[in-house]
PDB file of C-alpha atoms in Angstrom:
ATOM      1  CA  MET A  70      11.400 -26.453  29.810  1.00 50.00           C
ATOM      2  CA  GLN A  71      14.317 -24.405  28.489  1.00 58.00           C
ATOM      3  CA  PHE A  72      14.236 -26.309  25.223  1.00 57.00           C
ATOM      4  CA  LEU A  73      10.516 -25.589  24.817  1.00 51.00           C
ATOM      5  CA  LEU A  74      11.131 -21.867  25.364  1.00 52.00           C
ATOM      6  CA  GLN A  75      13.843 -21.895  22.709  1.00 58.00           C
ATOM      7  CA  VAL A  76      11.616 -23.727  20.254  1.00 49.00           C
ATOM      8  CA  ALA A  77       8.777 -21.289  20.987  1.00 54.00           C
ATOM      9  CA  THR A  78      11.056 -18.300  20.344  1.00 59.00           C
ATOM     10  CA  ILE A  79      12.303 -19.711  17.043  1.00 61.00           C
ATOM     11  CA  PHE A  80       8.752 -20.630  16.003  1.00 50.00           C
ATOM     12  CA  CYS A  81       7.520 -17.099  16.745  1.00 53.00           C
ATOM     13  CA  SER A  82      10.390 -15.587  14.752  1.00 54.00           C
ATOM     14  CA  LEU A  83       9.693 -17.827  11.757  1.00 47.00           C
ATOM     15  CA  SER A  84       5.947 -17.158  12.028  1.00 51.00           C
ATOM     16  CA  ALA A  85       6.542 -13.421  11.969  1.00 47.00           C
ATOM     17  CA  ILE A  86       8.826 -13.698   8.941  1.00 49.00           C
ATOM     18  CA  THR A  87       6.286 -15.859   7.099  1.00 48.00           C
ATOM     19  CA  CYS A  88       3.413 -13.606   8.120  1.00 47.00           C
ATOM     20  CA  TYR A  89       5.130 -10.508   6.730  1.00 47.00           C
ATOM     21  CA  GLY A  90       5.868 -12.143   3.396  1.00 48.00           C
ATOM     22  CA  GLY A  91       9.388 -13.443   3.707  1.00 48.00           C
ATOM     23  CA  TYR A  92      12.761 -12.058   4.525  1.00 45.00           C
ATOM     24  CA  LYS A  93      15.185 -10.353   2.182  1.00 44.00           C
ATOM     25  CA  GLY A  94      18.097  -8.219   3.181  1.00 42.00           C
ATOM     26  CA  GLU A  95      18.705  -4.803   1.739  1.00 41.00           C
ATOM     27  CA  ALA A  96      21.003  -6.271  -0.874  1.00 41.00           C
ATOM     28  CA  GLY A  97      18.162  -8.367  -2.299  1.00 41.00           C
ATOM     29  CA  GLY A  98      15.473  -5.767  -1.717  1.00 42.00           C
ATOM     30  CA  GLY A  99      15.746  -4.065  -5.076  1.00 43.00           C
ATOM     31  CA  GLY A 100      17.744  -0.994  -4.129  1.00 44.00           C
ATOM     32  CA  GLY A 101      14.865   1.291  -3.077  1.00 46.00           C
ATOM     33  CA  HIS A 102      15.268   3.950  -0.422  1.00 45.00           C
ATOM     34  CA  ILE A 103      13.294   6.566   1.454  1.00 46.00           C
ATOM     35  CA  ASN A 104      13.563  10.067  -0.011  1.00 45.00           C
ATOM     36  CA  ASP A 105      13.322  13.428   1.804  1.00 44.00           C
ATOM     37  CA  ASN A 106       9.521  13.464   1.594  1.00 45.00           C
ATOM     38  CA  GLY A 107       9.285  10.102   3.335  1.00 47.00           C
ATOM     39  CA  ASP A 108       8.180   8.353   0.143  1.00 46.00           C
ATOM     40  CA  VAL A 109       9.902   5.134  -0.798  1.00 46.00           C
ATOM     41  CA  SER A 110      11.031   5.083  -4.399  1.00 43.00           C
ATOM     42  CA  ALA A 111      12.509   2.178  -6.310  1.00 45.00           C
ATOM     43  CA  GLU A 112      14.197   4.419  -8.849  1.00 44.00           C
ATOM     44  CA  GLY A 113      16.178   6.496  -6.388  1.00 44.00           C
ATOM     45  CA  ASP A 114      14.554   9.950  -6.253  1.00 43.00           C
ATOM     46  CA  ALA A 115      12.364   9.210  -9.280  1.00 43.00           C
ATOM     47  CA  VAL A 116       9.681  11.505  -7.892  1.00 46.00           C
ATOM     48  CA  ASN A 117      11.929  14.530  -8.399  1.00 45.00           C
ATOM     49  CA  HIS A 118      14.301  13.210 -11.074  1.00 47.00           C
ATOM     50  CA  PRO A 119      12.505  11.099 -13.680  1.00 44.00           C
ATOM     51  CA  GLY A 120      15.713  10.007 -15.398  1.00 42.00           C
ATOM     52  CA  MET A 121      17.354  10.322 -18.791  1.00 38.00           C
ATOM     53  CA  ASP A 122      14.399   9.161 -20.873  1.00 33.00           C
ATOM     54  CA  ALA A 123      11.745  10.663 -18.517  1.00 33.00           C
ATOM     55  CA  THR A 124       9.779   7.382 -18.526  1.00 30.00           C
ATOM     56  CA  SER A 125      10.448   6.118 -14.994  1.00 37.00           C
ATOM     57  CA  LYS A 126       7.616   6.507 -12.510  1.00 53.00           C
ATOM     58  CA  ALA A 127       7.713   6.690  -8.729  1.00 79.00           C
ATOM     59  CA  CYS A 128       6.825   3.686  -6.654  1.00 85.00           C
ATOM     60  CA  ARG A 129       4.983   4.602  -3.486  1.00 86.00           C
ATOM     61  CA  TYR A 130       4.643   2.224  -0.567  1.00 85.00           C
ATOM     62  CA  ASP A 131       2.560   2.327   2.595  1.00 87.00           C
ATOM     63  CA  ASP A 132       4.167   2.612   6.009  1.00 80.00           C
ATOM     64  CA  GLY A 133       3.388  -1.005   6.833  1.00 75.00           C
ATOM     65  CA  PRO A 134       2.784  -2.451  10.277  1.00 81.00           C
ATOM     66  CA  GLY A 135       6.033  -0.993  11.700  1.00 85.00           C
ATOM     67  CA  TRP A 136       9.342  -2.581  12.611  1.00 87.00           C
ATOM     68  CA  SER A 137       9.465  -6.127  13.898  1.00 86.00           C
ATOM     69  CA  ASP A 138      11.123  -7.107  17.165  1.00 84.00           C
ATOM     70  CA  CYS A 139      14.884  -7.418  17.070  1.00 84.00           C
ATOM     71  CA  ASP A 140      15.893 -10.922  15.986  1.00 82.00           C
ATOM     72  CA  PRO A 141      18.259 -12.138  18.753  1.00 80.00           C
ATOM     73  CA  PHE A 142      20.271 -14.348  16.396  1.00 80.00           C
ATOM     74  CA  GLU A 143      20.716 -12.009  13.422  1.00 85.00           C
ATOM     75  CA  LEU A 144      20.446  -8.651  15.293  1.00 87.00           C
ATOM     76  CA  ILE A 145      18.193  -7.340  12.531  1.00 91.00           C
ATOM     77  CA  ARG A 146      14.733  -5.756  12.483  1.00 90.00           C
ATOM     78  CA  TYR A 147      12.643  -5.855   9.360  1.00 89.00           C
ATOM     79  CA  ARG A 148       9.628  -4.136   7.937  1.00 90.00           C
ATOM     80  CA  VAL A 149       7.416  -5.019   4.970  1.00 88.00           C
ATOM     81  CA  LEU A 150       6.094  -2.244   2.746  1.00 88.00           C
ATOM     82  CA  ARG A 151       3.257  -2.815   0.275  1.00 87.00           C
ATOM     83  CA  LEU A 152       2.930  -1.020  -3.050  1.00 86.00           C
ATOM     84  CA  ILE A 153       0.141   1.567  -3.106  1.00 87.00           C
ATOM     85  CA  HIS A 154       1.059   3.421  -6.307  1.00 83.00           C
ATOM     86  CA  GLY A 155       3.428   2.639  -9.158  1.00 82.00           C
ATOM     87  CA  GLY A 156       3.944   0.899 -12.434  1.00 79.00           C
ATOM     88  CA  SER A 157       4.842  -2.666 -13.357  1.00 81.00           C
ATOM     89  CA  GLN A 158       8.538  -2.041 -12.673  1.00 85.00           C
ATOM     90  CA  CYS A 159       7.726  -1.639  -8.952  1.00 87.00           C
ATOM     91  CA  GLU A 160       7.958  -4.525  -6.543  1.00 87.00           C
ATOM     92  CA  GLU A 161       4.620  -5.567  -5.013  1.00 87.00           C
ATOM     93  CA  MET A 162       6.175  -5.908  -1.551  1.00 87.00           C
ATOM     94  CA  LYS A 163       9.469  -4.473  -0.322  1.00 87.00           C
ATOM     95  CA  ASN A 164      11.388  -5.807   2.699  1.00 87.00           C
ATOM     96  CA  ILE A 165      13.531  -3.303   4.553  1.00 89.00           C
ATOM     97  CA  THR A 166      15.992  -4.278   7.278  1.00 91.00           C
ATOM     98  CA  LYS A 167      17.988  -2.379   9.848  1.00 92.00           C
ATOM     99  CA  HIS A 168      20.462  -3.469  12.454  1.00 91.00           C
ATOM    100  CA  CYS A 169      19.576  -3.475  16.119  1.00 88.00           C
ATOM    101  CA  THR A 170      21.386  -4.020  19.409  1.00 86.00           C
ATOM    102  CA  PRO A 171      20.760  -6.420  22.284  1.00 81.00           C
ATOM    103  CA  HIS A 172      19.176  -3.474  24.134  1.00 82.00           C
ATOM    104  CA  ASP A 173      16.331  -3.586  21.589  1.00 81.00           C
ATOM    105  CA  PHE A 174      15.309  -7.162  22.440  1.00 80.00           C
ATOM    106  CA  PRO A 175      11.727  -7.792  23.562  1.00 76.00           C
ATOM    107  CA  PHE A 176      11.015  -8.499  27.227  1.00 77.00           C
ATOM    108  CA  GLY A 177      12.393 -11.812  28.482  1.00 84.00           C
ATOM    109  CA  THR A 178      14.831 -12.331  25.635  1.00 83.00           C
ATOM    110  CA  HIS A 179      17.898 -11.462  27.735  1.00 82.00           C
ATOM    111  CA  TRP A 180      16.983 -14.199  30.196  1.00 87.00           C
ATOM    112  CA  LEU A 181      16.324 -16.627  27.351  1.00 87.00           C
ATOM    113  CA  ILE A 182      19.715 -15.907  25.782  1.00 85.00           C
ATOM    114  CA  GLN A 183      21.471 -16.445  29.127  1.00 87.00           C
ATOM    115  CA  GLU A 184      19.697 -19.786  29.546  1.00 92.00           C
ATOM    116  CA  HIS A 185      20.606 -20.700  25.974  1.00 91.00           C
ATOM    117  CA  ARG A 186      24.276 -19.950  26.719  1.00 91.00           C
ATOM    118  CA  LYS A 187      24.103 -22.213  29.775  1.00 95.00           C
ATOM    119  CA  CYS A 188      22.623 -24.983  27.625  1.00 96.00           C
ATOM    120  CA  ILE A 189      25.335 -24.552  24.987  1.00 96.00           C
ATOM    121  CA  ALA A 190      28.041 -24.698  27.686  1.00 96.00           C
ATOM    122  CA  GLU A 191      26.522 -27.900  29.098  1.00 97.00           C
ATOM    123  CA  LEU A 192      26.246 -29.357  25.604  1.00 97.00           C
ATOM    124  CA  ASN A 193      29.917 -28.630  24.914  1.00 97.00           C
ATOM    125  CA  ARG A 194      30.878 -30.205  28.258  1.00 97.00           C
ATOM    126  CA  LEU A 195      28.896 -33.341  27.404  1.00 97.00           C
ATOM    127  CA  LYS A 196      30.456 -33.492  23.934  1.00 97.00           C
ATOM    128  CA  ALA A 197      33.916 -33.371  25.523  1.00 97.00           C
ATOM    129  CA  MET A 198      32.954 -36.173  27.908  1.00 97.00           C
ATOM    130  CA  ILE A 199      31.665 -38.303  25.041  1.00 97.00           C
ATOM    131  CA  SER A 200      34.862 -37.658  23.097  1.00 96.00           C
ATOM    132  CA  ASP A 201      36.957 -38.741  26.113  1.00 97.00           C
ATOM    133  CA  LEU A 202      34.829 -41.864  26.540  1.00 97.00           C
ATOM    134  CA  HIS A 203      35.228 -42.674  22.853  1.00 97.00           C
ATOM    135  CA  LYS A 204      39.019 -42.433  23.167  1.00 96.00           C
ATOM    136  CA  PHE A 205      38.950 -44.627  26.285  1.00 97.00           C
ATOM    137  CA  ILE A 206      36.786 -47.272  24.601  1.00 97.00           C
ATOM    138  CA  GLU A 207      39.028 -47.206  21.524  1.00 97.00           C
ATOM    139  CA  THR A 208      42.086 -47.746  23.757  1.00 97.00           C
ATOM    140  CA  LEU A 209      40.348 -50.635  25.529  1.00 97.00           C
ATOM    141  CA  HIS A 210      39.470 -52.170  22.186  1.00 97.00           C
ATOM    142  CA  VAL A 211      43.090 -51.984  20.964  1.00 97.00           C
ATOM    143  CA  LYS A 212      44.416 -53.426  24.254  1.00 97.00           C
ATOM    144  CA  GLY A 213      41.802 -56.187  24.086  1.00 97.00           C
ATOM    145  CA  LYS A 214      42.942 -57.139  20.589  1.00 97.00           C
ATOM    146  CA  GLU A 215      46.569 -57.212  21.769  1.00 97.00           C
ATOM    147  CA  LEU A 216      45.687 -59.427  24.767  1.00 97.00           C
ATOM    148  CA  PHE A 217      43.680 -61.797  22.593  1.00 97.00           C
ATOM    149  CA  ALA A 218      46.558 -62.040  20.099  1.00 95.00           C
ATOM    150  CA  ALA A 219      48.949 -62.809  22.997  1.00 95.00           C
ATOM    151  CA  TYR A 220      46.533 -65.449  24.308  1.00 95.00           C
ATOM    152  CA  LEU A 221      46.352 -67.131  20.896  1.00 94.00           C
ATOM    153  CA  LYS A 222      50.150 -67.076  20.647  1.00 93.00           C
ATOM    154  CA  LEU A 223      50.512 -68.695  24.116  1.00 93.00           C
ATOM    155  CA  LYS A 224      47.867 -71.257  23.312  1.00 91.00           C
ATOM    156  CA  LYS A 225      49.661 -72.150  20.093  1.00 90.00           C
ATOM    157  CA  ASN A 226      52.991 -72.542  21.977  1.00 89.00           C
ATOM    158  CA  TRP A 227      51.429 -74.766  24.673  1.00 89.00           C
ATOM    159  CA  MET A 228      49.814 -77.046  22.129  1.00 83.00           C
ATOM    160  CA  THR A 229      53.065 -77.777  20.390  1.00 71.00           C
TER     161      THR A 229
END
């Protein structure tokens, strides 16, 4: 049951990322920002400062569907903005991210994370047990080889 809840959570996260057009951090997002008027511009404040050659144009984006839920693994929220006005230098879709805290998790996620921690602890305990069993079996194998070699040596001595 716990495993199914974990799979469902991961599936929902991936579905949301796919649905909103992918996931790119701010570093890969093209360097746009929100200016004082609330408009997103790819050229910095290109609305007010067209640049040295005065050929850059502002890229305007819609507000989008709002921020996603906080991803419990990455502690990041994201938002997808779509281009509503701008030239060919503007990105069609812009992904914006911001950090979040565990207090921003959706309902039930705290419980799910606690259960996940319990599962990880049990998994680590089982891995340690398997490692101990492997060492024990390896020791038995070595001792068995030594006993068989001693048996062959005794058998050889008795035959002669």
